[in-house]
Amino acid sequence: MAGDRGHHSRPAQWRGDRRPADPVRVAAYDVLRAVEGDGAYANLVAPRILADAGLSGRDAGFATTLAYGTLRRRGLLDAVLAACVDRPLAEVDVPLLDVLRLGAYQLLFLGTPPHAAVGETVQVARLVGGESRARFVNAVLRRVGERDLDDWVDAVAPDPQADPVGHLSVVQSHPAWIVEALHDSLSSWTGEPSWADTEDLLVADNENASVTLVARPGRIDVDELLDLPGTSPGRWSPYAVALDGGAPSSLGPVRSGAAGVQDEGSQLVALALARADVGDGPDSRWLDMAAGPGGKAALLVGLGLERGAALLAGDRTHHRAQLVAGALRSAPGHHLVVTADGTSAPWREGSFDRVLLDAPCTGLGVLRRRPESRWRRSPSDVAELSALQRALLSAALRSVRIGGVVGYATCSPHLAETTAVVDDAVRAGGVERLDVRPLLPEVDDLGEGPDLRLWPHIHGTDGMYLALLRRTG
Ligand SMILES: C[S@@+](CC[C@H](N)C(=O)[O-])C[C@H]1O[C@@H](n2cnc3c(N)ncnc32)[C@H](O)[C@@H]1O
């Protein structure tokens, strides 16, 4: 394992008269170990591991594909491996299991010829575990290679008619409780429960998300960003520019903070809140109550600038508040960042004209960007978070003046984190729920409303939710 080998950057080594292990596969393995063994986030740790291994271009791309794909497909890979290992998978030590997953992923999903997939993975096993483990990996992967993906699915997945959740859970590699939660949410939105629709969503979770930039108003125009090579207009947001590839951090406007990396769904959430009608009262004080790391705050400050509004951005932790300060660094207009727990906020009741509560959530709408997170979350997170979401929403409604608007957003479509939280606030009284759809005329397929729901498989955005509540009393 990576830890046994001391550090992640060790180059492939010769063992006796054997070929060296392929550095691309070793790097992918190191990413898996950092994620599975050390609890790292793949999107944060992978760039460092690949750079330490001296990988760039196509090699870095392939290592990322291997690592991300293996993490996402862990559920199905483990179901197949369980059928090929003659003891319970729980008894296979995890580093070795990661090698097996890496090999099985190449065999079943990448169409790597078996001799290459098995041979190269055995070299990784030899490097990290020695000869006996290499033989074990060789034997198991040969068994995996005896069938193709469809045959394995037939062999290991429950029948789709008898057990649609279990079937999709294995085939699309999501924990069963997440399949159920996404199905419930999507069904309530379409009004027609359909496992085929749910499968489309799960398929989208298994694909890589594209990179979108935001042109921050008051700092740079979209047209200027579109002059950069490899860019094209976004699909929905007037501030969005799609990037074909390459590292966004190398672009001048991103380095200066005039542009940022931001999914269109997040842009639309900020935009809808900024467009909501706050009546004849003032529109000069905006609050982003749980703002870290500051993506939406950086857009809001630009949107507020057009009306002379000032933004207060807070986050519970100092570290996250500092990230917000970094995102707002050199932004024009009035803004202030504070470390503050939104549930016991230090500002006076009714201080703000618009409040964004982009609540802490399970992130079930952004699974495509965080390949490991589906395996880390559990149903108990939902219960814990929905209590916090309720407390924060009550505080947000107290923070806004009568006639002002609160935007309650999550990057999870889970009903318990979205409509259930907002329904309770509406039932408690003193608020009017606004229809978000007319505020975003540029976006197709917004369903029955009144809340906004964006879906990866329909809108191509992250799975975002937004309810707008006007305080009436
Ligand atoms: C979904 S993130 C916000 C993302 C942000 N709007 C953006 O676009 O970059 C939720 C944030 O809520 C913060 N948070 C959690 N509990 C909080 C609380 N009680 N008060 C304030 N912030 C809190 C977390 O630290 C996290 O930064």
PDB file of N, CA and C in Angstrom, residues 65-125:
ATOM      1  N   THR A  65      -8.875   8.772 -14.872  1.00  0.00           N
ATOM      2  CA  THR A  65      -9.993   7.914 -15.293  1.00  0.00           C
ATOM      3  C   THR A  65     -10.006   6.621 -14.483  1.00  0.00           C
ATOM      4  N   LEU A  66      -8.832   6.026 -14.341  1.00  0.00           N
ATOM      5  CA  LEU A  66      -8.732   4.767 -13.589  1.00  0.00           C
ATOM      6  C   LEU A  66      -9.165   4.952 -12.138  1.00  0.00           C
ATOM      7  N   ALA A  67      -8.639   5.989 -11.509  1.00  0.00           N
ATOM      8  CA  ALA A  67      -8.918   6.179 -10.081  1.00  0.00           C
ATOM      9  C   ALA A  67     -10.385   6.555  -9.867  1.00  0.00           C
ATOM     10  N   TYR A  68     -10.870   7.526 -10.626  1.00  0.00           N
ATOM     11  CA  TYR A  68     -12.259   7.977 -10.436  1.00  0.00           C
ATOM     12  C   TYR A  68     -13.243   6.864 -10.789  1.00  0.00           C
ATOM     13  N   GLY A  69     -12.989   6.196 -11.911  1.00  0.00           N
ATOM     14  CA  GLY A  69     -13.899   5.129 -12.341  1.00  0.00           C
ATOM     15  C   GLY A  69     -13.938   4.007 -11.316  1.00  0.00           C
ATOM     16  N   THR A  70     -12.769   3.634 -10.802  1.00  0.00           N
ATOM     17  CA  THR A  70     -12.717   2.552  -9.822  1.00  0.00           C
ATOM     18  C   THR A  70     -13.460   2.950  -8.554  1.00  0.00           C
ATOM     19  N   LEU A  71     -13.314   4.209  -8.135  1.00  0.00           N
ATOM     20  CA  LEU A  71     -14.026   4.660  -6.934  1.00  0.00           C
ATOM     21  C   LEU A  71     -15.532   4.652  -7.166  1.00  0.00           C
ATOM     22  N   ARG A  72     -15.958   5.166  -8.306  1.00  0.00           N
ATOM     23  CA  ARG A  72     -17.404   5.231  -8.563  1.00  0.00           C
ATOM     24  C   ARG A  72     -18.017   3.841  -8.658  1.00  0.00           C
ATOM     25  N   ARG A  73     -17.316   2.951  -9.341  1.00  0.00           N
ATOM     26  CA  ARG A  73     -17.892   1.628  -9.645  1.00  0.00           C
ATOM     27  C   ARG A  73     -17.637   0.603  -8.560  1.00  0.00           C
ATOM     28  N   ARG A  74     -17.193   1.053  -7.413  1.00  0.00           N
ATOM     29  CA  ARG A  74     -16.806   0.134  -6.358  1.00  0.00           C
ATOM     30  C   ARG A  74     -17.895  -0.881  -6.040  1.00  0.00           C
ATOM     31  N   GLY A  75     -19.151  -0.450  -6.055  1.00  0.00           N
ATOM     32  CA  GLY A  75     -20.245  -1.354  -5.690  1.00  0.00           C
ATOM     33  C   GLY A  75     -20.329  -2.552  -6.615  1.00  0.00           C
ATOM     34  N   LEU A  76     -20.327  -2.274  -7.918  1.00  0.00           N
ATOM     35  CA  LEU A  76     -20.413  -3.384  -8.877  1.00  0.00           C
ATOM     36  C   LEU A  76     -19.117  -4.195  -8.885  1.00  0.00           C
ATOM     37  N   LEU A  77     -17.989  -3.503  -8.818  1.00  0.00           N
ATOM     38  CA  LEU A  77     -16.709  -4.221  -8.827  1.00  0.00           C
ATOM     39  C   LEU A  77     -16.640  -5.181  -7.642  1.00  0.00           C
ATOM     40  N   ASP A  78     -17.098  -4.737  -6.478  1.00  0.00           N
ATOM     41  CA  ASP A  78     -17.041  -5.608  -5.304  1.00  0.00           C
ATOM     42  C   ASP A  78     -17.998  -6.787  -5.439  1.00  0.00           C
ATOM     43  N   ALA A  79     -19.151  -6.535  -6.074  1.00  0.00           N
ATOM     44  CA  ALA A  79     -20.093  -7.655  -6.270  1.00  0.00           C
ATOM     45  C   ALA A  79     -19.449  -8.711  -7.171  1.00  0.00           C
ATOM     46  N   VAL A  80     -18.734  -8.260  -8.206  1.00  0.00           N
ATOM     47  CA  VAL A  80     -18.066  -9.218  -9.107  1.00  0.00           C
ATOM     48  C   VAL A  80     -16.913  -9.908  -8.372  1.00  0.00           C
ATOM     49  N   LEU A  81     -16.116  -9.110  -7.676  1.00  0.00           N
ATOM     50  CA  LEU A  81     -14.958  -9.701  -6.986  1.00  0.00           C
ATOM     51  C   LEU A  81     -15.398 -10.712  -5.929  1.00  0.00           C
ATOM     52  N   ALA A  82     -16.537 -10.407  -5.269  1.00  0.00           N
ATOM     53  CA  ALA A  82     -17.029 -11.340  -4.239  1.00  0.00           C
ATOM     54  C   ALA A  82     -17.302 -12.714  -4.846  1.00  0.00           C
ATOM     55  N   ALA A  83     -17.697 -12.701  -6.131  1.00  0.00           N
ATOM     56  CA  ALA A  83     -17.989 -13.977  -6.790  1.00  0.00           C
ATOM     57  C   ALA A  83     -16.707 -14.683  -7.257  1.00  0.00           C
ATOM     58  N   CYS A  84     -15.584 -13.988  -7.205  1.00  0.00           N
ATOM     59  CA  CYS A  84     -14.329 -14.553  -7.722  1.00  0.00           C
ATOM     60  C   CYS A  84     -13.313 -14.858  -6.628  1.00  0.00           C
ATOM     61  N   VAL A  85     -13.604 -14.422  -5.410  1.00  0.00           N
ATOM     62  CA  VAL A  85     -12.670 -14.650  -4.301  1.00  0.00           C
ATOM     63  C   VAL A  85     -13.297 -15.705  -3.403  1.00  0.00           C
ATOM     64  N   ASP A  86     -12.503 -16.684  -2.974  1.00  0.00           N
ATOM     65  CA  ASP A  86     -13.106 -17.799  -2.232  1.00  0.00           C
ATOM     66  C   ASP A  86     -13.160 -17.548  -0.723  1.00  0.00           C
ATOM     67  N   ARG A  87     -13.202 -16.288  -0.315  1.00  0.00           N
ATOM     68  CA  ARG A  87     -13.479 -15.935   1.081  1.00  0.00           C
ATOM     69  C   ARG A  87     -14.235 -14.614   1.059  1.00  0.00           C
ATOM     70  N   PRO A  88     -14.890 -14.263   2.177  1.00  0.00           N
ATOM     71  CA  PRO A  88     -15.634 -12.989   2.155  1.00  0.00           C
ATOM     72  C   PRO A  88     -14.699 -11.824   1.845  1.00  0.00           C
ATOM     73  N   LEU A  89     -15.194 -10.869   1.031  1.00  0.00           N
ATOM     74  CA  LEU A  89     -14.346  -9.733   0.647  1.00  0.00           C
ATOM     75  C   LEU A  89     -13.858  -8.971   1.875  1.00  0.00           C
ATOM     76  N   ALA A  90     -14.679  -8.975   2.939  1.00  0.00           N
ATOM     77  CA  ALA A  90     -14.296  -8.255   4.165  1.00  0.00           C
ATOM     78  C   ALA A  90     -13.005  -8.808   4.749  1.00  0.00           C
ATOM     79  N   GLU A  91     -12.655 -10.053   4.361  1.00  0.00           N
ATOM     80  CA  GLU A  91     -11.422 -10.637   4.898  1.00  0.00           C
ATOM     81  C   GLU A  91     -10.206 -10.357   4.021  1.00  0.00           C
ATOM     82  N   VAL A  92     -10.425  -9.717   2.880  1.00  0.00           N
ATOM     83  CA  VAL A  92      -9.294  -9.343   2.014  1.00  0.00           C
ATOM     84  C   VAL A  92      -8.809  -7.979   2.497  1.00  0.00           C
ATOM     85  N   ASP A  93      -7.506  -7.839   2.738  1.00  0.00           N
ATOM     86  CA  ASP A  93      -7.094  -6.535   3.267  1.00  0.00           C
ATOM     87  C   ASP A  93      -7.301  -5.445   2.209  1.00  0.00           C
ATOM     88  N   VAL A  94      -7.669  -4.271   2.713  1.00  0.00           N
ATOM     89  CA  VAL A  94      -8.206  -3.248   1.815  1.00  0.00           C
ATOM     90  C   VAL A  94      -7.206  -2.819   0.734  1.00  0.00           C
ATOM     91  N   PRO A  95      -5.919  -2.649   1.050  1.00  0.00           N
ATOM     92  CA  PRO A  95      -4.995  -2.278  -0.038  1.00  0.00           C
ATOM     93  C   PRO A  95      -5.011  -3.296  -1.181  1.00  0.00           C
ATOM     94  N   LEU A  96      -5.085  -4.574  -0.813  1.00  0.00           N
ATOM     95  CA  LEU A  96      -5.115  -5.598  -1.851  1.00  0.00           C
ATOM     96  C   LEU A  96      -6.435  -5.527  -2.622  1.00  0.00           C
ATOM     97  N   LEU A  97      -7.501  -5.270  -1.882  1.00  0.00           N
ATOM     98  CA  LEU A  97      -8.808  -5.127  -2.523  1.00  0.00           C
ATOM     99  C   LEU A  97      -8.770  -3.965  -3.530  1.00  0.00           C
ATOM    100  N   ASP A  98      -8.088  -2.893  -3.180  1.00  0.00           N
ATOM    101  CA  ASP A  98      -7.986  -1.761  -4.108  1.00  0.00           C
ATOM    102  C   ASP A  98      -7.255  -2.162  -5.389  1.00  0.00           C
ATOM    103  N   VAL A  99      -6.236  -3.002  -5.267  1.00  0.00           N
ATOM    104  CA  VAL A  99      -5.546  -3.478  -6.478  1.00  0.00           C
ATOM    105  C   VAL A  99      -6.523  -4.288  -7.328  1.00  0.00           C
ATOM    106  N   LEU A 100      -7.280  -5.165  -6.658  1.00  0.00           N
ATOM    107  CA  LEU A 100      -8.247  -6.001  -7.395  1.00  0.00           C
ATOM    108  C   LEU A 100      -9.300  -5.130  -8.092  1.00  0.00           C
ATOM    109  N   ARG A 101      -9.775  -4.106  -7.378  1.00  0.00           N
ATOM    110  CA  ARG A 101     -10.791  -3.215  -7.974  1.00  0.00           C
ATOM    111  C   ARG A 101     -10.226  -2.519  -9.212  1.00  0.00           C
ATOM    112  N   LEU A 102      -8.978  -2.076  -9.088  1.00  0.00           N
ATOM    113  CA  LEU A 102      -8.340  -1.389 -10.212  1.00  0.00           C
ATOM    114  C   LEU A 102      -8.250  -2.312 -11.436  1.00  0.00           C
ATOM    115  N   GLY A 103      -7.893  -3.551 -11.204  1.00  0.00           N
ATOM    116  CA  GLY A 103      -7.793  -4.508 -12.314  1.00  0.00           C
ATOM    117  C   GLY A 103      -9.160  -4.819 -12.893  1.00  0.00           C
ATOM    118  N   ALA A 104     -10.141  -5.054 -12.012  1.00  0.00           N
ATOM    119  CA  ALA A 104     -11.491  -5.406 -12.480  1.00  0.00           C
ATOM    120  C   ALA A 104     -12.089  -4.244 -13.265  1.00  0.00           C
ATOM    121  N   TYR A 105     -11.814  -3.031 -12.829  1.00  0.00           N
ATOM    122  CA  TYR A 105     -12.356  -1.863 -13.549  1.00  0.00           C
ATOM    123  C   TYR A 105     -11.826  -1.826 -14.980  1.00  0.00           C
ATOM    124  N   GLN A 106     -10.538  -2.080 -15.132  1.00  0.00           N
ATOM    125  CA  GLN A 106      -9.966  -2.065 -16.489  1.00  0.00           C
ATOM    126  C   GLN A 106     -10.585  -3.158 -17.357  1.00  0.00           C
ATOM    127  N   LEU A 107     -10.778  -4.332 -16.749  1.00  0.00           N
ATOM    128  CA  LEU A 107     -11.331  -5.451 -17.517  1.00  0.00           C
ATOM    129  C   LEU A 107     -12.773  -5.193 -17.944  1.00  0.00           C
ATOM    130  N   LEU A 108     -13.570  -4.664 -16.998  1.00  0.00           N
ATOM    131  CA  LEU A 108     -15.014  -4.600 -17.249  1.00  0.00           C
ATOM    132  C   LEU A 108     -15.473  -3.288 -17.861  1.00  0.00           C
ATOM    133  N   PHE A 109     -14.750  -2.213 -17.571  1.00  0.00           N
ATOM    134  CA  PHE A 109     -15.253  -0.901 -18.010  1.00  0.00           C
ATOM    135  C   PHE A 109     -14.396  -0.222 -19.066  1.00  0.00           C
ATOM    136  N   LEU A 110     -13.122  -0.539 -19.116  1.00  0.00           N
ATOM    137  CA  LEU A 110     -12.270   0.185 -20.065  1.00  0.00           C
ATOM    138  C   LEU A 110     -11.949  -0.631 -21.304  1.00  0.00           C
ATOM    139  N   GLY A 111     -12.370  -1.883 -21.294  1.00  0.00           N
ATOM    140  CA  GLY A 111     -12.075  -2.730 -22.445  1.00  0.00           C
ATOM    141  C   GLY A 111     -10.578  -2.962 -22.632  1.00  0.00           C
ATOM    142  N   THR A 112      -9.814  -2.838 -21.559  1.00  0.00           N
ATOM    143  CA  THR A 112      -8.379  -3.120 -21.652  1.00  0.00           C
ATOM    144  C   THR A 112      -8.214  -4.618 -21.956  1.00  0.00           C
ATOM    145  N   PRO A 113      -7.407  -4.981 -22.948  1.00  0.00           N
ATOM    146  CA  PRO A 113      -7.236  -6.407 -23.236  1.00  0.00           C
ATOM    147  C   PRO A 113      -6.807  -7.149 -21.964  1.00  0.00           C
ATOM    148  N   PRO A 114      -7.394  -8.345 -21.732  1.00  0.00           N
ATOM    149  CA  PRO A 114      -7.147  -9.043 -20.461  1.00  0.00           C
ATOM    150  C   PRO A 114      -5.659  -9.216 -20.137  1.00  0.00           C
ATOM    151  N   HIS A 115      -4.828  -9.541 -21.159  1.00  0.00           N
ATOM    152  CA  HIS A 115      -3.422  -9.777 -20.811  1.00  0.00           C
ATOM    153  C   HIS A 115      -2.789  -8.514 -20.244  1.00  0.00           C
ATOM    154  N   ALA A 116      -3.199  -7.352 -20.784  1.00  0.00           N
ATOM    155  CA  ALA A 116      -2.633  -6.086 -20.298  1.00  0.00           C
ATOM    156  C   ALA A 116      -3.215  -5.735 -18.934  1.00  0.00           C
ATOM    157  N   ALA A 117      -4.558  -5.826 -18.818  1.00  0.00           N
ATOM    158  CA  ALA A 117      -5.195  -5.448 -17.547  1.00  0.00           C
ATOM    159  C   ALA A 117      -4.670  -6.325 -16.410  1.00  0.00           C
ATOM    160  N   VAL A 118      -4.622  -7.636 -16.664  1.00  0.00           N
ATOM    161  CA  VAL A 118      -4.182  -8.546 -15.597  1.00  0.00           C
ATOM    162  C   VAL A 118      -2.684  -8.357 -15.355  1.00  0.00           C
ATOM    163  N   GLY A 119      -1.907  -8.378 -16.436  1.00  0.00           N
ATOM    164  CA  GLY A 119      -0.446  -8.297 -16.295  1.00  0.00           C
ATOM    165  C   GLY A 119      -0.016  -7.024 -15.582  1.00  0.00           C
ATOM    166  N   GLU A 120      -0.567  -5.893 -16.000  1.00  0.00           N
ATOM    167  CA  GLU A 120      -0.148  -4.614 -15.407  1.00  0.00           C
ATOM    168  C   GLU A 120      -0.604  -4.521 -13.949  1.00  0.00           C
ATOM    169  N   THR A 121      -1.794  -5.061 -13.661  1.00  0.00           N
ATOM    170  CA  THR A 121      -2.293  -4.972 -12.283  1.00  0.00           C
ATOM    171  C   THR A 121      -1.502  -5.905 -11.371  1.00  0.00           C
ATOM    172  N   VAL A 122      -1.098  -7.052 -11.909  1.00  0.00           N
ATOM    173  CA  VAL A 122      -0.273  -7.960 -11.116  1.00  0.00           C
ATOM    174  C   VAL A 122       1.061  -7.284 -10.764  1.00  0.00           C
ATOM    175  N   GLN A 123       1.581  -6.493 -11.685  1.00  0.00           N
ATOM    176  CA  GLN A 123       2.822  -5.773 -11.383  1.00  0.00           C
ATOM    177  C   GLN A 123       2.615  -4.802 -10.218  1.00  0.00           C
ATOM    178  N   VAL A 124       1.453  -4.135 -10.207  1.00  0.00           N
ATOM    179  CA  VAL A 124       1.164  -3.221  -9.090  1.00  0.00           C
ATOM    180  C   VAL A 124       1.071  -4.030  -7.795  1.00  0.00           C
ATOM    181  N   ALA A 125       0.385  -5.190  -7.862  1.00  0.00           N
ATOM    182  CA  ALA A 125       0.245  -6.037  -6.668  1.00  0.00           C
ATOM    183  C   ALA A 125       1.617  -6.485  -6.167  1.00  0.00           C
TER     184      ALA A 125
END
